[in-house]
Every structure is written in structure tokens, then in C-alpha cells.
mmCIF file of C-alpha atoms in Angstrom:
data_model
loop_
_atom_site.group_PDB
_atom_site.id
_atom_site.type_symbol
_atom_site.label_atom_id
_atom_site.label_comp_id
_atom_site.label_asym_id
_atom_site.label_seq_id
_atom_site.Cartn_x
_atom_site.Cartn_y
_atom_site.Cartn_z
ATOM 1 C CA MET A 1 -142.857 -83.682 -70.531
ATOM 2 C CA GLU A 2 -141.943 -87.053 -71.989
ATOM 3 C CA THR A 3 -141.916 -88.012 -75.647
ATOM 4 C CA ASN A 4 -143.056 -91.583 -76.164
ATOM 5 C CA ASN A 5 -141.629 -92.770 -79.466
ATOM 6 C CA SER A 6 -140.967 -96.405 -78.655
ATOM 7 C CA GLN A 7 -143.826 -97.638 -76.510
ATOM 8 C CA GLY A 8 -146.239 -100.075 -78.093
ATOM 9 C CA ALA A 9 -148.792 -102.493 -76.799
ATOM 10 C CA PRO A 10 -147.204 -105.317 -74.829
ATOM 11 C CA LEU A 11 -147.293 -108.776 -76.297
ATOM 12 C CA ARG A 12 -150.717 -109.751 -75.025
ATOM 13 C CA PRO A 13 -153.633 -111.244 -76.997
ATOM 14 C CA GLU A 14 -155.655 -108.624 -78.792
ATOM 15 C CA ALA A 15 -159.217 -108.067 -77.719
ATOM 16 C CA VAL A 16 -162.033 -109.763 -79.573
ATOM 17 C CA ARG A 17 -163.261 -106.248 -80.406
ATOM 18 C CA HIS A 18 -162.366 -106.295 -84.120
ATOM 19 C CA GLU A 19 -163.425 -102.687 -84.622
ATOM 20 C CA TYR A 20 -160.580 -101.656 -82.311
ATOM 21 C CA ARG A 21 -157.884 -103.233 -84.471
ATOM 22 C CA ARG A 22 -157.311 -100.286 -86.783
ATOM 23 C CA PRO A 23 -153.628 -99.964 -87.730
ATOM 24 C CA ALA A 24 -153.506 -96.212 -87.208
ATOM 25 C CA VAL A 25 -155.645 -93.239 -86.258
ATOM 26 C CA GLU A 26 -156.153 -90.465 -88.793
ATOM 27 C CA HIS A 27 -156.369 -86.987 -87.303
ATOM 28 C CA ALA A 28 -157.770 -83.643 -88.314
ATOM 29 C CA GLY A 29 -154.617 -82.629 -90.163
ATOM 30 C CA GLY A 30 -154.946 -85.620 -92.475
ATOM 31 C CA ASP A 31 -151.703 -87.293 -91.343
ATOM 32 C CA GLY A 32 -151.971 -91.051 -90.884
ATOM 33 C CA GLY A 33 -149.819 -93.001 -88.485
ATOM 34 C CA LYS A 34 -149.526 -90.333 -85.803
ATOM 35 C CA GLY A 35 -150.313 -91.219 -82.231
ATOM 36 C CA TRP A 36 -151.490 -94.380 -80.523
ATOM 37 C CA THR A 37 -153.943 -96.824 -82.062
ATOM 38 C CA ARG A 38 -156.807 -97.774 -79.772
ATOM 39 C CA ASN A 39 -155.095 -100.908 -78.513
ATOM 40 C CA GLU A 40 -151.853 -98.971 -77.958
ATOM 41 C CA LEU A 41 -153.848 -96.298 -76.147
ATOM 42 C CA ALA A 42 -155.276 -99.003 -73.862
ATOM 43 C CA ALA A 43 -151.722 -100.193 -73.159
ATOM 44 C CA ARG A 44 -150.636 -96.641 -72.297
ATOM 45 C CA VAL A 45 -153.556 -96.097 -69.926
ATOM 46 C CA ALA A 46 -152.835 -99.461 -68.297
ATOM 47 C CA GLN A 47 -149.443 -98.062 -67.257
ATOM 48 C CA GLU A 48 -151.306 -95.685 -64.929
ATOM 49 C CA LEU A 49 -152.462 -98.590 -62.753
ATOM 50 C CA HIS A 50 -150.552 -99.765 -59.693
ATOM 51 C CA ASN A 51 -150.512 -102.837 -57.496
ATOM 52 C CA GLY A 52 -153.421 -103.177 -55.112
ATOM 53 C CA GLN A 53 -155.723 -100.618 -56.725
ATOM 54 C CA TYR A 54 -159.431 -101.103 -57.230
ATOM 55 C CA VAL A 55 -160.221 -99.783 -60.709
ATOM 56 C CA ASN A 56 -163.492 -99.161 -62.533
ATOM 57 C CA LEU A 57 -163.427 -99.168 -66.335
ATOM 58 C CA GLY A 58 -166.133 -97.298 -68.221
ATOM 59 C CA ILE A 59 -167.816 -98.715 -71.301
ATOM 60 C CA GLY A 60 -166.185 -98.318 -74.710
ATOM 61 C CA MET A 61 -162.419 -98.026 -75.093
ATOM 62 C CA PRO A 62 -161.598 -98.359 -71.366
ATOM 63 C CA THR A 63 -162.808 -101.960 -71.436
ATOM 64 C CA LEU A 64 -159.770 -102.812 -73.601
ATOM 65 C CA ILE A 65 -157.419 -102.123 -70.683
ATOM 66 C CA PRO A 66 -157.534 -105.586 -69.016
ATOM 67 C CA ASN A 67 -155.764 -107.048 -72.050
ATOM 68 C CA TYR A 68 -152.789 -104.740 -71.513
ATOM 69 C CA ILE A 69 -152.141 -104.553 -67.764
ATOM 70 C CA PRO A 70 -148.344 -104.811 -67.377
ATOM 71 C CA ALA A 71 -146.837 -108.037 -66.080
ATOM 72 C CA GLY A 72 -146.361 -107.935 -62.324
ATOM 73 C CA VAL A 73 -149.143 -105.399 -61.736
ATOM 74 C CA GLU A 74 -152.137 -106.799 -59.863
ATOM 75 C CA VAL A 75 -155.259 -104.662 -59.757
ATOM 76 C CA VAL A 76 -158.873 -105.565 -59.019
ATOM 77 C CA LEU A 77 -161.163 -104.426 -61.811
ATOM 78 C CA HIS A 78 -164.674 -103.391 -60.824
ATOM 79 C CA SER A 79 -167.725 -103.417 -63.084
ATOM 80 C CA GLU A 80 -170.724 -101.593 -61.689
ATOM 81 C CA ASN A 81 -173.153 -104.292 -62.781
ATOM 82 C CA GLY A 82 -171.695 -106.422 -59.978
ATOM 83 C CA ILE A 83 -168.213 -107.885 -60.533
ATOM 84 C CA LEU A 84 -164.937 -107.508 -58.698
ATOM 85 C CA GLY A 85 -162.101 -109.213 -60.520
ATOM 86 C CA VAL A 86 -162.873 -108.654 -64.203
ATOM 87 C CA GLY A 87 -160.287 -110.226 -66.505
ATOM 88 C CA PRO A 88 -159.362 -109.717 -70.174
ATOM 89 C CA TYR A 89 -161.767 -110.230 -73.043
ATOM 90 C CA PRO A 90 -162.372 -113.915 -73.771
ATOM 91 C CA GLY A 91 -160.978 -115.626 -76.825
ATOM 92 C CA GLU A 92 -163.401 -116.626 -79.545
ATOM 93 C CA ASP A 93 -163.570 -120.164 -78.152
ATOM 94 C CA SER A 94 -164.087 -119.250 -74.502
ATOM 95 C CA VAL A 95 -167.026 -116.827 -74.512
ATOM 96 C CA ASP A 96 -169.441 -117.312 -71.592
ATOM 97 C CA PRO A 97 -172.711 -115.421 -72.263
ATOM 98 C CA ASP A 98 -173.425 -115.316 -68.518
ATOM 99 C CA LEU A 99 -170.328 -113.220 -67.806
ATOM 100 C CA ILE A 100 -170.839 -109.630 -68.965
ATOM 101 C CA ASN A 101 -169.592 -106.194 -67.972
ATOM 102 C CA ALA A 102 -171.596 -102.993 -67.575
ATOM 103 C CA GLY A 103 -171.473 -102.482 -71.342
ATOM 104 C CA LYS A 104 -173.114 -105.893 -71.885
ATOM 105 C CA GLU A 105 -169.932 -107.327 -73.404
ATOM 106 C CA THR A 106 -168.715 -110.797 -72.544
ATOM 107 C CA VAL A 107 -165.712 -110.854 -70.231
ATOM 108 C CA THR A 108 -163.617 -113.262 -68.197
ATOM 109 C CA VAL A 109 -163.075 -113.150 -64.451
ATOM 110 C CA ASN A 110 -159.875 -113.695 -62.503
ATOM 111 C CA LYS A 111 -159.352 -116.199 -59.709
ATOM 112 C CA GLY A 112 -161.069 -114.979 -56.541
ATOM 113 C CA ALA A 113 -163.626 -112.818 -58.387
ATOM 114 C CA ALA A 114 -166.804 -111.833 -56.554
ATOM 115 C CA PHE A 115 -170.340 -111.198 -57.801
ATOM 116 C CA PHE A 116 -172.945 -109.003 -56.095
ATOM 117 C CA ASP A 117 -175.986 -106.822 -56.731
ATOM 118 C CA SER A 118 -176.088 -103.217 -57.933
ATOM 119 C CA ALA A 119 -176.784 -101.861 -54.446
ATOM 120 C CA ALA A 120 -173.532 -103.340 -53.111
ATOM 121 C CA SER A 121 -171.684 -102.221 -56.243
ATOM 122 C CA PHE A 122 -172.751 -98.602 -55.911
ATOM 123 C CA GLY A 123 -172.091 -98.724 -52.190
ATOM 124 C CA MET A 124 -168.471 -99.460 -53.073
ATOM 125 C CA ILE A 125 -168.372 -96.500 -55.453
ATOM 126 C CA ARG A 126 -170.164 -94.004 -53.216
ATOM 127 C CA GLY A 127 -168.214 -95.181 -50.195
ATOM 128 C CA GLY A 128 -164.921 -94.135 -51.798
ATOM 129 C CA HIS A 129 -163.556 -97.661 -52.244
ATOM 130 C CA VAL A 130 -162.666 -97.246 -55.945
ATOM 131 C CA ASP A 131 -159.154 -95.896 -56.404
ATOM 132 C CA VAL A 132 -159.286 -95.085 -60.121
ATOM 133 C CA ALA A 133 -162.065 -94.666 -62.671
ATOM 134 C CA VAL A 134 -161.143 -94.693 -66.361
ATOM 135 C CA LEU A 135 -163.943 -93.190 -68.442
ATOM 136 C CA GLY A 136 -164.576 -92.160 -72.017
ATOM 137 C CA ALA A 137 -165.705 -88.640 -72.853
ATOM 138 C CA MET A 138 -167.479 -86.546 -75.436
ATOM 139 C CA GLU A 139 -166.009 -83.330 -74.024
ATOM 140 C CA VAL A 140 -163.572 -82.347 -71.277
ATOM 141 C CA ALA A 141 -163.228 -78.706 -70.252
ATOM 142 C CA GLN A 142 -160.001 -76.996 -69.237
ATOM 143 C CA ASN A 143 -161.243 -76.854 -65.621
ATOM 144 C CA GLY A 144 -161.839 -80.623 -65.482
ATOM 145 C CA ASP A 145 -165.573 -80.631 -66.227
ATOM 146 C CA LEU A 146 -166.693 -83.842 -67.940
ATOM 147 C CA ALA A 147 -169.511 -84.485 -70.423
ATOM 148 C CA ASN A 148 -169.816 -88.135 -71.362
ATOM 149 C CA TRP A 149 -173.358 -89.372 -70.996
ATOM 150 C CA MET A 150 -175.660 -87.841 -73.618
ATOM 151 C CA ILE A 151 -176.049 -85.742 -76.748
ATOM 152 C CA PRO A 152 -179.299 -83.742 -76.681
ATOM 153 C CA GLY A 153 -181.828 -85.041 -79.197
ATOM 154 C CA LYS A 154 -180.305 -88.508 -79.375
ATOM 155 C CA MET A 155 -181.741 -91.520 -77.615
ATOM 156 C CA VAL A 156 -179.927 -92.364 -74.391
ATOM 157 C CA LYS A 157 -180.622 -95.170 -71.930
ATOM 158 C CA GLY A 158 -179.263 -93.269 -68.943
ATOM 159 C CA MET A 159 -176.023 -92.071 -67.411
ATOM 160 C CA GLY A 160 -175.195 -95.434 -65.874
ATOM 161 C CA GLY A 161 -172.712 -95.156 -63.028
ATOM 162 C CA ALA A 162 -170.720 -92.237 -64.443
ATOM 163 C CA MET A 163 -172.137 -89.533 -62.188
ATOM 164 C CA ASP A 164 -171.361 -91.626 -59.119
ATOM 165 C CA LEU A 165 -167.919 -92.646 -60.354
ATOM 166 C CA VAL A 166 -166.599 -89.156 -61.094
ATOM 167 C CA PHE A 167 -167.016 -88.172 -57.453
ATOM 168 C CA GLY A 168 -166.751 -91.546 -55.732
ATOM 169 C CA ALA A 169 -163.417 -92.562 -57.296
ATOM 170 C CA LYS A 170 -160.241 -91.113 -55.860
ATOM 171 C CA LYS A 171 -158.790 -90.411 -59.321
ATOM 172 C CA VAL A 172 -160.551 -89.924 -62.660
ATOM 173 C CA ILE A 173 -158.711 -90.588 -65.924
ATOM 174 C CA VAL A 174 -160.383 -89.821 -69.244
ATOM 175 C CA MET A 175 -159.411 -92.094 -72.150
ATOM 176 C CA MET A 176 -160.547 -90.877 -75.564
ATOM 177 C CA GLU A 177 -159.566 -89.816 -79.055
ATOM 178 C CA HIS A 178 -158.382 -86.216 -79.142
ATOM 179 C CA VAL A 179 -160.898 -85.051 -81.758
ATOM 180 C CA ASP A 180 -164.324 -86.272 -82.793
ATOM 181 C CA ARG A 181 -165.144 -87.941 -86.105
ATOM 182 C CA ASN A 182 -165.590 -84.511 -87.700
ATOM 183 C CA GLY A 183 -162.176 -83.322 -86.540
ATOM 184 C CA ASN A 184 -163.525 -81.048 -83.788
ATOM 185 C CA PRO A 185 -161.607 -80.808 -80.496
ATOM 186 C CA LYS A 186 -163.003 -82.795 -77.577
ATOM 187 C CA ILE A 187 -160.863 -80.852 -75.095
ATOM 188 C CA VAL A 188 -162.537 -77.453 -74.898
ATOM 189 C CA GLU A 189 -162.700 -74.251 -72.866
ATOM 190 C CA ARG A 190 -166.244 -75.066 -71.688
ATOM 191 C CA CYS A 191 -168.383 -78.123 -72.221
ATOM 192 C CA THR A 192 -171.438 -77.532 -74.406
ATOM 193 C CA LEU A 193 -172.992 -80.947 -73.711
ATOM 194 C CA PRO A 194 -174.802 -81.871 -70.472
ATOM 195 C CA LEU A 195 -172.267 -82.360 -67.695
ATOM 196 C CA THR A 196 -171.530 -85.625 -65.968
ATOM 197 C CA GLY A 197 -169.496 -83.868 -63.288
ATOM 198 C CA LYS A 198 -167.806 -80.562 -62.532
ATOM 199 C CA GLY A 199 -164.070 -80.266 -61.981
ATOM 200 C CA CYS A 200 -163.706 -84.024 -61.626
ATOM 201 C CA VAL A 201 -161.087 -85.016 -64.243
ATOM 202 C CA ASP A 202 -157.483 -85.449 -63.097
ATOM 203 C CA ARG A 203 -155.746 -86.735 -66.252
ATOM 204 C CA ILE A 204 -156.678 -86.966 -69.942
ATOM 205 C CA ILE A 205 -154.998 -89.609 -72.110
ATOM 206 C CA THR A 206 -155.801 -89.416 -75.805
ATOM 207 C CA ASP A 207 -154.392 -90.937 -78.970
ATOM 208 C CA LEU A 208 -152.113 -87.865 -79.181
ATOM 209 C CA ALA A 209 -150.972 -87.030 -75.674
ATOM 210 C CA VAL A 210 -151.169 -87.212 -71.899
ATOM 211 C CA ILE A 211 -152.558 -84.019 -70.369
ATOM 212 C CA ASP A 212 -153.128 -83.166 -66.693
ATOM 213 C CA VAL A 213 -155.769 -80.858 -65.269
ATOM 214 C CA VAL A 214 -153.701 -78.883 -62.762
ATOM 215 C CA ALA A 215 -155.293 -76.754 -60.051
ATOM 216 C CA ASP A 216 -153.678 -73.336 -59.864
ATOM 217 C CA GLY A 217 -155.199 -71.320 -57.050
ATOM 218 C CA GLY A 218 -158.886 -70.910 -57.794
ATOM 219 C CA THR A 219 -158.507 -71.944 -61.449
ATOM 220 C CA SER A 220 -157.273 -74.954 -63.386
ATOM 221 C CA ARG A 221 -155.130 -75.290 -66.492
ATOM 222 C CA LEU A 222 -154.197 -78.037 -68.924
ATOM 223 C CA VAL A 223 -150.558 -79.147 -68.798
ATOM 224 C CA LEU A 224 -149.044 -81.342 -71.512
ATOM 225 C CA ARG A 225 -147.086 -84.203 -69.921
ATOM 226 C CA GLU A 226 -146.323 -86.699 -72.712
ATOM 227 C CA LEU A 227 -146.548 -87.014 -76.486
ATOM 228 C CA ALA A 228 -147.641 -90.083 -78.414
ATOM 229 C CA PRO A 229 -145.329 -91.429 -81.147
ATOM 230 C CA ASN A 230 -144.716 -89.081 -84.111
ATOM 231 C CA VAL A 231 -146.777 -86.311 -82.485
ATOM 232 C CA THR A 232 -145.435 -82.831 -81.739
ATOM 233 C CA ALA A 233 -146.561 -80.353 -79.112
ATOM 234 C CA GLU A 234 -147.806 -78.161 -81.954
ATOM 235 C CA ASP A 235 -149.973 -81.033 -83.250
ATOM 236 C CA VAL A 236 -151.586 -81.367 -79.831
ATOM 237 C CA ALA A 237 -152.136 -77.631 -79.436
ATOM 238 C CA ALA A 238 -153.757 -77.457 -82.888
ATOM 239 C CA ALA A 239 -156.164 -80.270 -81.989
ATOM 240 C CA THR A 240 -157.076 -78.776 -78.596
ATOM 241 C CA GLY A 241 -159.874 -76.235 -78.187
ATOM 242 C CA ALA A 242 -158.490 -74.694 -74.990
ATOM 243 C CA GLU A 243 -155.275 -73.136 -73.708
ATOM 244 C CA LEU A 244 -152.585 -75.771 -73.306
ATOM 245 C CA PHE A 245 -149.417 -75.316 -71.297
ATOM 246 C CA GLU A 246 -146.063 -77.064 -71.394
ATOM 247 C CA GLU A 247 -145.242 -76.726 -67.700
ATOM 248 C CA ASP A 248 -145.342 -72.901 -67.246
ATOM 249 C CA GLN A 249 -145.302 -71.922 -70.904
ATOM 250 C CA GLU A 250 -148.449 -71.613 -72.998
ATOM 251 C CA LEU A 251 -148.345 -73.542 -76.272
ATOM 252 C CA THR A 252 -149.408 -71.655 -79.395
ATOM 253 C CA VAL A 253 -149.768 -72.647 -83.041
#
């Protein structure tokens, strides 16, 4: 397991998403300044991407990632509303209302970008042509189950492309804050919300840590791989609602 005490967001322009410019994330224990901010979290997730990959970014925090792709890494970003070649967020003076992503946010496109209809877009997903999907989550279970599309009783427009992406993409990374706004763990033994997919999550990257879902025979377990700045393994275990292992040793608090 690595401890990441020095990584920060690379020197790229910040997104035009002002609500994502918080200086620090406050966690359940009440300590400020622990972990990655949302922009720093986007920079950390961007390090998971490699040259030549086709990558789908879910709505919400994952759409910050194009602003932080490391220099020298060329990936093709896919938006299921019909774009290959999504670029970073536009600056305030270069917004084009005709260029939007699946979350209806204005974006830029890179040289060589392509536009197409939803049928072609979902054909790419269902045909296994997306290498990585980075999605947000409301809950992730210790066996890799994902719940990210609805809360019962609340209005929802639909699941979008999530149910296709979790099984069409070759690798699924969840990007989220470790606890909800009430301080409750979002990594749990079993999901209580309606599932998006079963056993589909490979890696979870939160504001506190990087955690892998590791298959172990007929079961899966959560293995802590990396800590965010100023975060201890005990902090992560305390904020996690499921058994968490550091390689072969279970973490307890």
C-alpha cells in the first residue's frame, strides 16, 4: 500500500465548476484538511488512465477528469450522448452551448473528435469497445455491487448508460467521497439502494483512499492500496462500513 502525501493536482486550469473548488473535504470525524479535494481526487483518478484507452466518464465528479489528464497521456474520452474525443471544461469565454456531455454540461472537444447518435454510442459500449468507465456511486458493496442511479422516493429521470457501462466496459472505477453528507459510509457490506450492477466494480477511489475489490475464490474482499494525504489506515477503516484488508491483514479500529 502506498501513502500519497505529496501528490496534488497538476498545474492545469481548474474546471468552471465553482462548486468543486472547495479547499478541503471535512469528514465524519470532524477533521478538516484530510484527504483529496474534489479537484485533487480528479487528478488522482486521471493517473489510472493510459495511452490509447477509450474512457467513459460518468456525470458528476468524473467529468472533472479531462482537466487533469497527465501530460503525455493520450486517451479518447467517450460521452454516451454521442461524442468521442471530449476535452476539458471550457473557459468562461469559450463556452459553446451546442457542445454538451451526457450530464448536459458544456464541454470542449479535441482535434479529431467524432459525433454520432445514441444507437452508435451504445453499440460501442455494449460491444466492449470502452476500456474504462469512471462512475460515481451512492453505495458500493464489499463484493463489488454498485448502486448509483436512484434513491427510492426521489424523482429520477432514469439510469442513463450506467447499467450498460458497468458490464460493457473492461474496467469499472468508482470515484466518490468516502462518506455521504450525513457521515454515513458509502462502502458497505451490502447495498441497500437499487443496484446498477452486481460484482462489477474493480477499484474504488475516494477522497480518503484507493481500494480494490479483489476476488478471492468465490468471494471478494476490499483491499486498501493507497492513502490520501494526512489520512491513516485507521481513518479509512472507521469511515468504511465493511471489512477492509491491508493486503492479507484485516484492518480494525
